[in-house]
Amino acid sequence: MSQFNIEEEIEDIAGGEFERVPVPTSKLKSWKSFLGMYAGEHAAGTEFVIGPLFLTTGVSAFDLIVGLLLGNLLAVLSWRFLTAEIAVKYRLTLYYQLEKICGKNLVTGYNLANGVLFCFLAGSMITVSATAVGIPFNMEMPKLTDTMPNGMTWIIIVIALGVVISLIASKGYETVSKAANWMSPVIVLAFLACGIVALNQLGVGSLSEFWNIWGEGSEPFPGQIKYTFWHVVIWSWFANAAMHVGMSDLSVFRFAKKASSGWTTAAGMYVGHYMAWIAAALLYAVYLKSPEAQGLLSNGEAPTVAPGPLAYNAIGIFGIIAVVLAGWTTANPTIYRAGLAFQAIVPKLSTFWVTIIAGTLATVAGLFPAFAMKLLGFVALYGFILAPFGAIIVFEHFFHKQAGIVKNYAEVANLKFNKAVFFAWAISFGLFYFISVQFDVFLSFVTLPAWLLCGVLFLVFSKRIQKSSK
């Protein structure tokens, strides 16, 4: 799921330039440059948590396997026909394109939200790595329902990991990016090995036996909601909502020769968000048959979702290494990206110090297992908050002529704060978040309506504001 270092890797190839100008033709890359990046970056630390969490929702075999097929296809189509299409048209970063439309002050608010959410995601990945590092120390693993740290050993390990990850990230991105690219094939191999070993441990010898692992599903675990087919489809579609319909990957595909490079995201969706999620779910299926898990379930408690022990049970020391690397390769670039977002707000601070600040916030978040144990909900919230900003870009691109509005109005009118953008986002976010909370509607179900409403309101408000300013 995590691809926050793709932009930096591809910019490194291109010389790390063009932040405020279109990418020149001489620096464009073929589809092959994106294929490996997406395949590797979406088999990361988050996958070790998301796969098992699906099982805690009592999902059935059909809902999981077919739902993920469809949901990931919708994500690929979003990248191909929205993100990549607009990216090759203008060849600008998300931040600069937003600045042209929204104004610099409003983009500052976006950067703050982006940076904080990045830190929380990085914190959940520090949690993932900590579950592997804690195995030799017989550390008590966090439970699915845990919110607070469960002991001093946990606190020490998380802080130690956070310090190391933050310091590495603060030294610059080149080493981190190269290391991540070397580690990605190892992590993908580990997921595949875990899946094969888990199938063997479950005694699966045929497709029907594989299908029967989840069968018709079950009741959700304590504290979880029941996932149906449409929960799986919509959640997996919007797991990366900020990146595709939210337009964050404009910064990636601006280097693409053709919009057809957007199809390469299928490698990430079907290696990481399909194979890796199902492999991780199989690991958890093995654990659920253990006396420990059965004892917890009989007492009305939710069994632990700890990636380290699950992978260790399947492939031993290699499993521990894979979980640590998967968490590390996700947390490191995420902290780095959070630091850059913060630096856009306080440009006088050096990259080193903003990264340390981001790393400290991520480490504090990592102390609280809830960010990892509630990752399905957090990812849904992350996309729900940021995706509507992408609707601003999409609706302006496709409908500005029909709406009769000026493109890049903040740049044209020298605005620092485009009220049309702010009110469009605030109303769509507020309305549908209220609906989600008040009527207990699954948050991912209202992400698309909020996205569409934000785009429409932006056109309406822009026309009114621009007309009144003439």
Short mmCIF file of C-alpha atoms in Angstrom, two decimals:
data_model
loop_
_atom_site.label_atom_id
_atom_site.label_comp_id
_atom_site.label_asym_id
_atom_site.label_seq_id
_atom_site.Cartn_x
_atom_site.Cartn_y
_atom_site.Cartn_z
CA MET A 1 0.00 0.00 0.00
CA SER A 2 2.83 2.42 0.79
CA GLN A 3 4.43 4.22 -2.13
CA PHE A 4 5.63 7.38 -0.48
CA ASN A 5 9.19 6.90 -1.75
CA ILE A 6 8.25 6.45 -5.40
CA GLU A 7 8.22 10.19 -6.00
CA GLU A 8 11.62 10.63 -4.39
CA GLU A 9 13.11 7.68 -6.27
CA ILE A 10 11.93 8.87 -9.65
CA GLU A 11 12.97 12.45 -8.90
CA ASP A 12 16.38 11.11 -7.92
CA ILE A 13 16.62 9.49 -11.34
CA ALA A 14 15.62 12.77 -12.95
CA GLY A 15 18.00 14.87 -10.89
CA GLY A 16 15.65 15.96 -8.12
CA GLU A 17 14.40 19.00 -10.02
CA PHE A 18 11.22 20.40 -11.60
CA GLU A 19 9.36 21.06 -8.34
CA ARG A 20 7.80 24.23 -9.79
CA VAL A 21 8.09 23.71 -13.55
CA PRO A 22 6.78 21.03 -15.92
CA VAL A 23 9.04 18.03 -16.42
CA PRO A 24 10.94 18.45 -19.72
CA THR A 25 10.55 15.87 -22.49
CA SER A 26 14.18 14.77 -22.12
CA LYS A 27 13.51 13.50 -18.58
CA LEU A 28 10.40 11.42 -19.30
CA LYS A 29 10.41 7.72 -18.39
CA SER A 30 8.84 4.66 -20.02
CA TRP A 31 6.27 2.45 -18.33
CA LYS A 32 9.03 0.06 -17.21
CA SER A 33 10.30 2.68 -14.75
CA PHE A 34 6.98 2.58 -12.89
CA LEU A 35 6.27 -1.16 -12.99
CA GLY A 36 8.94 -2.23 -10.51
CA MET A 37 8.32 0.73 -8.22
CA TYR A 38 4.64 0.02 -7.78
CA ALA A 39 5.15 -3.74 -7.46
CA GLY A 40 7.69 -3.28 -4.69
CA GLU A 41 6.22 -0.35 -2.83
CA HIS A 42 2.80 -1.89 -2.30
CA ALA A 43 4.14 -5.02 -0.63
CA ALA A 44 5.12 -3.26 2.59
CA GLY A 45 4.61 -3.22 6.33
CA THR A 46 0.96 -2.25 6.13
CA GLU A 47 0.15 -5.47 4.26
CA PHE A 48 1.21 -7.58 7.26
CA VAL A 49 -1.56 -5.89 9.28
CA ILE A 50 -4.31 -5.36 6.72
CA GLY A 51 -4.57 -9.03 5.66
CA PRO A 52 -5.22 -10.33 9.21
CA LEU A 53 -7.52 -7.41 10.00
CA PHE A 54 -9.83 -8.49 7.19
CA LEU A 55 -10.36 -11.79 9.00
CA THR A 56 -11.28 -10.01 12.23
CA THR A 57 -14.27 -8.57 10.35
CA GLY A 58 -15.69 -12.05 9.70
CA VAL A 59 -15.34 -11.71 5.92
CA SER A 60 -16.34 -14.67 3.71
CA ALA A 61 -14.17 -16.32 1.04
CA PHE A 62 -16.14 -14.86 -1.87
CA ASP A 63 -16.26 -11.39 -0.34
CA LEU A 64 -12.52 -11.33 0.32
CA ILE A 65 -11.15 -12.94 -2.85
CA VAL A 66 -13.57 -11.53 -5.42
CA GLY A 67 -14.08 -8.24 -3.57
CA LEU A 68 -10.34 -7.56 -3.60
CA LEU A 69 -10.17 -8.38 -7.32
CA LEU A 70 -12.82 -5.78 -8.13
CA GLY A 71 -11.72 -3.13 -5.62
CA ASN A 72 -8.12 -3.20 -6.79
CA LEU A 73 -9.27 -3.00 -10.43
CA LEU A 74 -11.21 0.18 -9.61
CA ALA A 75 -8.07 1.61 -7.99
CA VAL A 76 -6.01 0.85 -11.11
CA LEU A 77 -8.66 2.49 -13.33
CA SER A 78 -8.60 5.58 -11.09
CA TRP A 79 -4.81 5.87 -11.46
CA ARG A 80 -4.95 5.28 -15.22
CA PHE A 81 -7.83 7.53 -16.27
CA LEU A 82 -7.63 10.28 -13.66
CA THR A 83 -4.18 10.60 -12.09
CA ALA A 84 -1.96 9.60 -15.03
CA GLU A 85 -4.18 11.42 -17.54
CA ILE A 86 -3.89 14.75 -15.72
CA ALA A 87 -0.24 14.20 -14.78
CA VAL A 88 0.98 13.87 -18.38
CA LYS A 89 -1.13 16.89 -19.40
CA TYR A 90 0.51 19.37 -17.01
CA ARG A 91 3.57 17.49 -15.63
CA LEU A 92 3.45 19.31 -12.27
CA THR A 93 3.68 18.08 -8.69
CA LEU A 94 0.48 17.84 -6.69
CA TYR A 95 1.62 20.63 -4.37
CA TYR A 96 2.40 23.12 -7.14
CA GLN A 97 -0.79 22.33 -9.04
CA LEU A 98 -2.83 22.78 -5.85
CA GLU A 99 -1.03 26.05 -5.15
CA LYS A 100 -2.08 27.39 -8.55
CA ILE A 101 -5.72 26.60 -7.79
CA CYS A 102 -5.96 27.02 -4.00
CA GLY A 103 -3.35 29.61 -3.09
CA LYS A 104 -0.24 29.20 -0.99
CA ASN A 105 -1.87 29.62 2.43
CA LEU A 106 -4.50 26.96 1.80
CA VAL A 107 -1.88 24.53 0.52
CA THR A 108 -0.03 25.10 3.80
CA GLY A 109 -3.06 23.70 5.64
CA TYR A 110 -3.08 20.73 3.28
CA ASN A 111 0.61 20.12 3.97
CA LEU A 112 0.01 20.18 7.72
CA ALA A 113 -2.78 17.60 7.48
CA ASN A 114 -0.70 15.49 5.10
CA GLY A 115 2.35 15.61 7.37
CA VAL A 116 0.46 14.66 10.54
CA LEU A 117 -1.35 11.78 8.83
CA PHE A 118 1.97 10.56 7.39
CA CYS A 119 3.38 10.52 10.92
CA PHE A 120 0.49 8.43 12.22
CA LEU A 121 0.95 5.96 9.36
CA ALA A 122 4.70 5.79 10.04
CA GLY A 123 3.92 5.19 13.71
CA SER A 124 1.78 2.18 12.84
CA MET A 125 4.72 0.78 10.86
CA ILE A 126 7.06 1.24 13.82
CA THR A 127 4.47 -0.79 15.75
CA VAL A 128 4.65 -3.51 13.06
CA SER A 129 8.45 -3.73 13.27
CA ALA A 130 8.32 -3.74 17.08
CA THR A 131 6.20 -6.93 17.07
CA ALA A 132 9.10 -8.68 15.29
CA VAL A 133 11.94 -7.16 17.34
CA GLY A 134 10.13 -8.10 20.56
CA ILE A 135 10.07 -11.85 19.82
CA PRO A 136 13.57 -12.64 21.23
CA PHE A 137 12.65 -10.69 24.38
CA ASN A 138 9.41 -12.63 24.94
CA MET A 139 7.59 -9.32 24.77
CA GLU A 140 3.84 -9.36 25.34
CA MET A 141 2.25 -8.54 22.01
CA PRO A 142 -0.41 -5.82 21.74
CA LYS A 143 -3.97 -7.08 21.55
CA LEU A 144 -6.41 -6.10 18.84
CA THR A 145 -8.32 -3.96 21.32
CA ASP A 146 -5.25 -2.36 22.94
CA THR A 147 -4.92 1.41 22.82
CA MET A 148 -2.17 2.14 25.34
CA PRO A 149 1.37 0.69 25.59
CA ASN A 150 1.26 -2.69 27.33
CA GLY A 151 4.59 -2.60 29.15
CA MET A 152 8.07 -1.13 29.50
CA THR A 153 9.63 -3.61 27.04
CA TRP A 154 7.22 -2.42 24.37
CA ILE A 155 8.00 1.24 25.10
CA ILE A 156 11.78 0.71 24.96
CA ILE A 157 11.66 -1.24 21.68
CA VAL A 158 9.36 1.27 19.97
CA ILE A 159 11.47 4.25 21.09
CA ALA A 160 14.69 2.52 19.98
CA LEU A 161 13.24 1.72 16.57
CA GLY A 162 11.82 5.24 16.24
CA VAL A 163 15.18 6.83 17.01
CA VAL A 164 17.03 4.66 14.49
CA ILE A 165 14.44 5.16 11.75
CA SER A 166 14.24 8.92 12.33
CA LEU A 167 18.01 9.37 12.26
CA ILE A 168 18.35 7.39 9.03
CA ALA A 169 15.53 9.36 7.41
CA SER A 170 17.07 12.67 8.52
CA LYS A 171 20.34 11.90 6.74
CA GLY A 172 18.68 12.27 3.37
CA TYR A 173 16.76 10.14 0.99
CA GLU A 174 19.23 8.63 -1.44
CA THR A 175 20.48 5.84 0.84
CA VAL A 176 16.99 5.13 2.15
CA SER A 177 15.57 4.89 -1.36
CA LYS A 178 18.28 2.56 -2.65
CA ALA A 179 18.00 0.33 0.41
CA ALA A 180 14.22 0.14 0.04
CA ASN A 181 14.53 -0.91 -3.60
CA TRP A 182 16.96 -3.69 -2.66
CA MET A 183 14.69 -4.87 0.15
CA SER A 184 11.42 -4.85 -1.79
CA PRO A 185 12.04 -8.15 -3.66
CA VAL A 186 12.98 -9.80 -0.35
CA ILE A 187 9.72 -8.63 1.22
CA VAL A 188 7.64 -9.81 -1.76
CA LEU A 189 9.37 -13.20 -1.58
CA ALA A 190 8.66 -13.38 2.15
CA PHE A 191 4.93 -12.75 1.58
CA LEU A 192 4.82 -15.47 -1.05
CA ALA A 193 6.72 -17.90 1.20
CA CYS A 194 4.42 -17.10 4.13
CA GLY A 195 1.36 -17.81 2.01
CA ILE A 196 2.69 -21.14 0.73
CA VAL A 197 3.78 -22.31 4.21
CA ALA A 198 0.47 -21.20 5.74
CA LEU A 199 -1.46 -23.19 3.11
CA ASN A 200 0.61 -26.24 4.02
CA GLN A 201 0.00 -25.68 7.75
CA LEU A 202 -3.72 -25.45 7.05
CA GLY A 203 -3.60 -28.70 5.10
CA VAL A 204 -4.86 -27.12 1.88
CA GLY A 205 -4.50 -29.39 -1.12
CA SER A 206 -7.15 -28.09 -3.50
CA LEU A 207 -8.98 -24.93 -4.54
CA SER A 208 -12.11 -25.99 -2.67
CA GLU A 209 -10.11 -26.48 0.54
CA PHE A 210 -8.54 -23.05 0.04
CA TRP A 211 -12.01 -21.54 -0.45
CA ASN A 212 -13.27 -23.25 2.71
CA ILE A 213 -10.67 -21.48 4.90
CA TRP A 214 -13.06 -18.54 5.13
CA GLY A 215 -16.18 -20.28 3.83
CA GLU A 216 -19.32 -18.23 4.42
CA GLY A 217 -17.55 -15.99 6.91
CA SER A 218 -18.22 -15.58 10.60
CA GLU A 219 -19.24 -13.05 13.18
CA PRO A 220 -16.75 -10.17 13.54
CA PHE A 221 -14.36 -10.20 16.47
CA PRO A 222 -15.14 -8.04 19.53
CA GLY A 223 -14.79 -4.36 18.66
CA GLN A 224 -14.86 -4.95 14.89
CA ILE A 225 -17.62 -4.41 12.32
CA LYS A 226 -18.85 -7.05 9.87
CA TYR A 227 -17.39 -6.69 6.37
CA THR A 228 -19.53 -7.63 3.37
CA PHE A 229 -18.58 -7.85 -0.30
CA TRP A 230 -19.09 -4.12 -0.77
CA HIS A 231 -17.06 -3.25 2.33
CA VAL A 232 -14.11 -5.11 0.80
CA VAL A 233 -14.60 -3.62 -2.69
CA ILE A 234 -14.98 0.00 -1.59
CA TRP A 235 -12.31 -0.14 1.12
CA SER A 236 -9.71 -1.69 -1.22
CA TRP A 237 -10.60 0.85 -3.93
CA PHE A 238 -10.02 3.77 -1.58
CA ALA A 239 -7.13 2.34 0.46
CA ASN A 240 -4.95 4.63 -1.65
CA ALA A 241 -7.60 7.28 -2.26
CA ALA A 242 -5.20 10.11 -1.44
CA MET A 243 -2.82 8.81 -4.11
CA HIS A 244 -5.18 8.31 -7.07
CA VAL A 245 -8.49 10.21 -6.75
CA GLY A 246 -6.66 12.50 -4.32
CA MET A 247 -4.07 13.18 -7.05
CA SER A 248 -0.97 12.75 -4.85
CA ASP A 249 0.61 10.58 -7.56
CA LEU A 250 0.58 13.46 -10.02
CA SER A 251 4.09 13.92 -8.64
CA VAL A 252 4.97 10.41 -9.84
CA PHE A 253 3.28 10.19 -13.22
CA ARG A 254 4.42 13.65 -14.36
CA PHE A 255 7.55 11.75 -15.47
CA ALA A 256 5.57 9.28 -17.61
CA LYS A 257 5.83 9.46 -21.40
CA LYS A 258 2.21 8.40 -21.78
CA ALA A 259 -0.86 8.17 -19.59
CA SER A 260 -0.91 4.44 -20.32
CA SER A 261 1.88 4.11 -17.74
CA GLY A 262 -0.94 4.31 -15.21
CA TRP A 263 -1.69 0.65 -15.94
CA THR A 264 1.56 -0.27 -14.15
CA THR A 265 -0.18 0.35 -10.83
CA ALA A 266 -1.80 -3.05 -11.39
CA ALA A 267 1.54 -4.58 -10.37
CA GLY A 268 1.26 -2.90 -7.00
CA MET A 269 -2.41 -3.74 -6.53
CA TYR A 270 -2.19 -7.40 -7.44
CA VAL A 271 1.22 -8.17 -5.90
CA GLY A 272 0.78 -6.11 -2.73
CA HIS A 273 -2.91 -5.51 -2.28
CA TYR A 274 -3.97 -8.94 -3.45
CA MET A 275 -1.26 -11.56 -3.04
CA ALA A 276 0.31 -10.00 0.05
CA TRP A 277 -3.01 -9.29 1.81
CA ILE A 278 -4.26 -12.83 1.21
CA ALA A 279 -0.89 -14.32 2.26
CA ALA A 280 -0.98 -12.31 5.51
CA ALA A 281 -4.60 -13.36 6.04
CA LEU A 282 -3.54 -17.01 5.68
CA LEU A 283 -0.92 -16.50 8.41
CA TYR A 284 -3.65 -15.26 10.71
CA ALA A 285 -5.93 -18.15 9.72
CA VAL A 286 -3.21 -20.53 10.97
CA TYR A 287 -2.94 -18.66 14.27
CA LEU A 288 -6.71 -18.67 14.78
CA LYS A 289 -6.60 -22.48 14.95
CA SER A 290 -4.07 -22.42 17.81
CA PRO A 291 -5.14 -23.20 21.39
CA GLU A 292 -4.15 -19.66 22.44
CA ALA A 293 -6.42 -18.01 19.87
CA GLN A 294 -9.27 -20.43 20.52
CA GLY A 295 -9.01 -19.74 24.24
CA LEU A 296 -9.25 -15.99 23.67
CA LEU A 297 -12.24 -16.39 21.36
CA SER A 298 -14.04 -18.62 23.85
CA ASN A 299 -13.58 -15.89 26.47
CA GLY A 300 -15.08 -13.30 24.13
CA GLU A 301 -11.69 -11.65 23.47
CA ALA A 302 -10.14 -10.80 20.10
CA PRO A 303 -6.93 -12.77 19.32
CA THR A 304 -3.77 -10.74 18.85
CA VAL A 305 -2.91 -9.37 15.40
CA ALA A 306 0.89 -9.19 15.67
CA PRO A 307 2.75 -9.53 12.34
CA GLY A 308 6.07 -10.56 13.93
CA PRO A 309 4.90 -13.79 15.61
CA LEU A 310 2.67 -14.67 12.63
CA ALA A 311 5.57 -14.47 10.15
CA TYR A 312 7.97 -16.16 12.59
CA ASN A 313 5.58 -19.09 12.98
CA ALA A 314 5.59 -19.56 9.20
CA ILE A 315 9.17 -18.96 8.05
CA GLY A 316 11.21 -18.51 11.24
CA ILE A 317 14.01 -15.94 11.44
CA PHE A 318 13.39 -14.91 7.84
CA GLY A 319 9.89 -13.92 8.92
CA ILE A 320 11.22 -11.68 11.69
CA ILE A 321 13.65 -10.04 9.27
CA ALA A 322 10.92 -9.56 6.65
CA VAL A 323 8.54 -7.88 9.11
CA VAL A 324 11.26 -5.56 10.40
CA LEU A 325 12.30 -4.64 6.86
CA ALA A 326 8.69 -4.17 5.71
CA GLY A 327 7.93 -1.82 8.59
CA TRP A 328 11.24 -0.01 8.18
CA THR A 329 10.94 0.52 4.41
CA THR A 330 7.48 1.98 4.93
CA ALA A 331 8.18 4.11 8.00
CA ASN A 332 11.43 5.62 6.74
CA PRO A 333 10.19 7.28 3.54
CA THR A 334 6.90 8.17 5.23
CA ILE A 335 8.74 10.10 7.95
CA TYR A 336 10.88 11.74 5.29
CA ARG A 337 7.80 12.82 3.32
CA ALA A 338 6.15 14.12 6.50
CA GLY A 339 9.27 16.16 7.18
CA LEU A 340 9.09 17.72 3.72
CA ALA A 341 5.43 18.59 4.27
CA PHE A 342 6.34 20.31 7.53
CA GLN A 343 9.27 22.07 5.89
CA ALA A 344 6.87 23.66 3.41
CA ILE A 345 5.18 25.26 6.43
CA VAL A 346 8.38 26.32 8.23
CA PRO A 347 10.94 26.65 5.41
CA LYS A 348 13.61 28.12 7.70
CA LEU A 349 14.01 24.80 9.52
CA SER A 350 16.53 22.43 7.96
CA THR A 351 15.49 19.11 6.44
CA PHE A 352 17.29 17.37 9.30
CA TRP A 353 15.24 19.02 12.03
CA VAL A 354 11.83 18.79 10.35
CA THR A 355 12.51 15.08 9.77
CA ILE A 356 13.48 14.62 13.42
CA ILE A 357 10.26 16.38 14.45
CA ALA A 358 8.26 14.10 12.15
CA GLY A 359 10.12 11.05 13.45
CA THR A 360 9.43 12.04 17.06
CA LEU A 361 5.71 12.40 16.33
CA ALA A 362 5.71 9.04 14.52
CA THR A 363 7.51 7.35 17.42
CA VAL A 364 5.02 8.71 19.93
CA ALA A 365 2.21 7.42 17.68
CA GLY A 366 3.95 4.05 17.48
CA LEU A 367 3.74 3.66 21.25
CA PHE A 368 -0.03 3.39 20.93
CA PRO A 369 -0.99 0.10 19.21
CA ALA A 370 -4.39 1.46 18.24
CA PHE A 371 -2.93 3.11 15.10
CA ALA A 372 -1.84 -0.31 13.78
CA MET A 373 -4.69 -2.37 15.23
CA LYS A 374 -7.26 0.03 13.77
CA LEU A 375 -5.41 0.44 10.47
CA LEU A 376 -8.48 -0.36 8.34
CA GLY A 377 -10.31 2.55 9.93
CA PHE A 378 -7.31 4.88 9.87
CA VAL A 379 -6.61 4.30 6.17
CA ALA A 380 -10.29 4.98 5.42
CA LEU A 381 -10.11 8.26 7.39
CA TYR A 382 -6.83 9.26 5.73
CA GLY A 383 -8.34 8.91 2.25
CA PHE A 384 -11.59 10.56 3.28
CA ILE A 385 -9.79 13.69 4.50
CA LEU A 386 -7.36 14.16 1.61
CA ALA A 387 -9.13 12.70 -1.44
CA PRO A 388 -11.57 15.62 -1.96
CA PHE A 389 -8.62 17.93 -2.68
CA GLY A 390 -7.98 15.77 -5.72
CA ALA A 391 -11.56 16.37 -6.86
CA ILE A 392 -10.69 20.07 -7.12
CA ILE A 393 -8.00 19.28 -9.69
CA VAL A 394 -10.08 16.68 -11.55
CA PHE A 395 -13.21 18.81 -11.86
CA GLU A 396 -11.28 21.89 -12.92
CA HIS A 397 -9.42 19.88 -15.57
CA PHE A 398 -12.48 18.19 -17.10
CA PHE A 399 -15.25 20.73 -16.50
CA HIS A 400 -13.78 24.25 -16.32
CA LYS A 401 -15.07 25.18 -19.80
CA GLN A 402 -18.59 23.89 -19.14
CA ALA A 403 -18.66 25.69 -15.78
CA GLY A 404 -17.27 28.88 -17.30
CA ILE A 405 -14.50 29.33 -14.70
CA VAL A 406 -10.89 30.48 -14.98
CA LYS A 407 -8.32 27.72 -14.51
CA ASN A 408 -5.62 28.15 -11.84
CA TYR A 409 -7.58 31.07 -10.43
CA ALA A 410 -5.39 31.60 -7.36
CA GLU A 411 -2.37 32.10 -9.61
CA VAL A 412 -4.24 34.33 -12.09
CA ALA A 413 -5.86 36.50 -9.39
CA ASN A 414 -2.83 36.36 -7.06
CA LEU A 415 -4.87 34.79 -4.26
CA LYS A 416 -3.25 33.28 -1.18
CA PHE A 417 -6.46 31.57 -0.06
CA ASN A 418 -9.14 30.45 -2.52
CA LYS A 419 -12.40 30.40 -0.57
CA ALA A 420 -14.12 28.31 -3.23
CA VAL A 421 -11.73 25.42 -2.51
CA PHE A 422 -11.95 25.72 1.26
CA PHE A 423 -15.74 25.85 1.47
CA ALA A 424 -16.15 23.05 -1.07
CA TRP A 425 -13.89 20.78 1.00
CA ALA A 426 -15.27 21.85 4.40
CA ILE A 427 -18.92 21.32 3.43
CA SER A 428 -18.35 17.95 1.74
CA PHE A 429 -16.12 16.71 4.57
CA GLY A 430 -18.41 17.97 7.34
CA LEU A 431 -21.63 16.69 5.78
CA PHE A 432 -20.49 13.18 5.01
CA TYR A 433 -18.46 12.76 8.18
CA PHE A 434 -21.60 13.69 10.13
CA ILE A 435 -23.59 11.12 8.12
CA SER A 436 -20.94 8.46 8.82
CA VAL A 437 -20.92 9.12 12.57
CA GLN A 438 -24.60 9.89 13.11
CA PHE A 439 -25.98 6.99 11.08
CA ASP A 440 -23.08 4.55 11.61
CA VAL A 441 -22.21 4.44 7.90
CA PHE A 442 -18.91 2.79 6.93
CA LEU A 443 -16.58 5.74 6.23
CA SER A 444 -15.26 4.38 2.92
CA PHE A 445 -18.85 4.28 1.64
CA VAL A 446 -19.07 8.08 1.84
CA THR A 447 -15.62 8.84 0.39
CA LEU A 448 -16.84 8.86 -3.21
CA PRO A 449 -19.96 10.98 -2.49
CA ALA A 450 -17.77 13.47 -0.56
CA TRP A 451 -15.29 13.55 -3.45
CA LEU A 452 -18.02 14.19 -6.02
CA LEU A 453 -19.77 16.84 -3.91
CA CYS A 454 -16.48 18.64 -3.30
CA GLY A 455 -15.81 18.82 -7.04
CA VAL A 456 -19.30 20.10 -7.86
CA LEU A 457 -19.30 22.68 -5.05
CA PHE A 458 -15.87 23.89 -6.19
CA LEU A 459 -17.24 24.62 -9.66
CA VAL A 460 -20.34 26.36 -8.24
CA PHE A 461 -18.44 28.47 -5.71
CA SER A 462 -15.68 29.30 -8.21
CA LYS A 463 -18.18 30.58 -10.77
CA ARG A 464 -19.89 32.76 -8.15
CA ILE A 465 -16.65 34.14 -6.68
CA GLN A 466 -15.03 34.78 -10.05
CA LYS A 467 -18.18 36.46 -11.36
CA SER A 468 -18.44 38.76 -8.36
CA SER A 469 -14.78 39.77 -8.63
CA LYS A 470 -15.09 41.04 -12.21
#
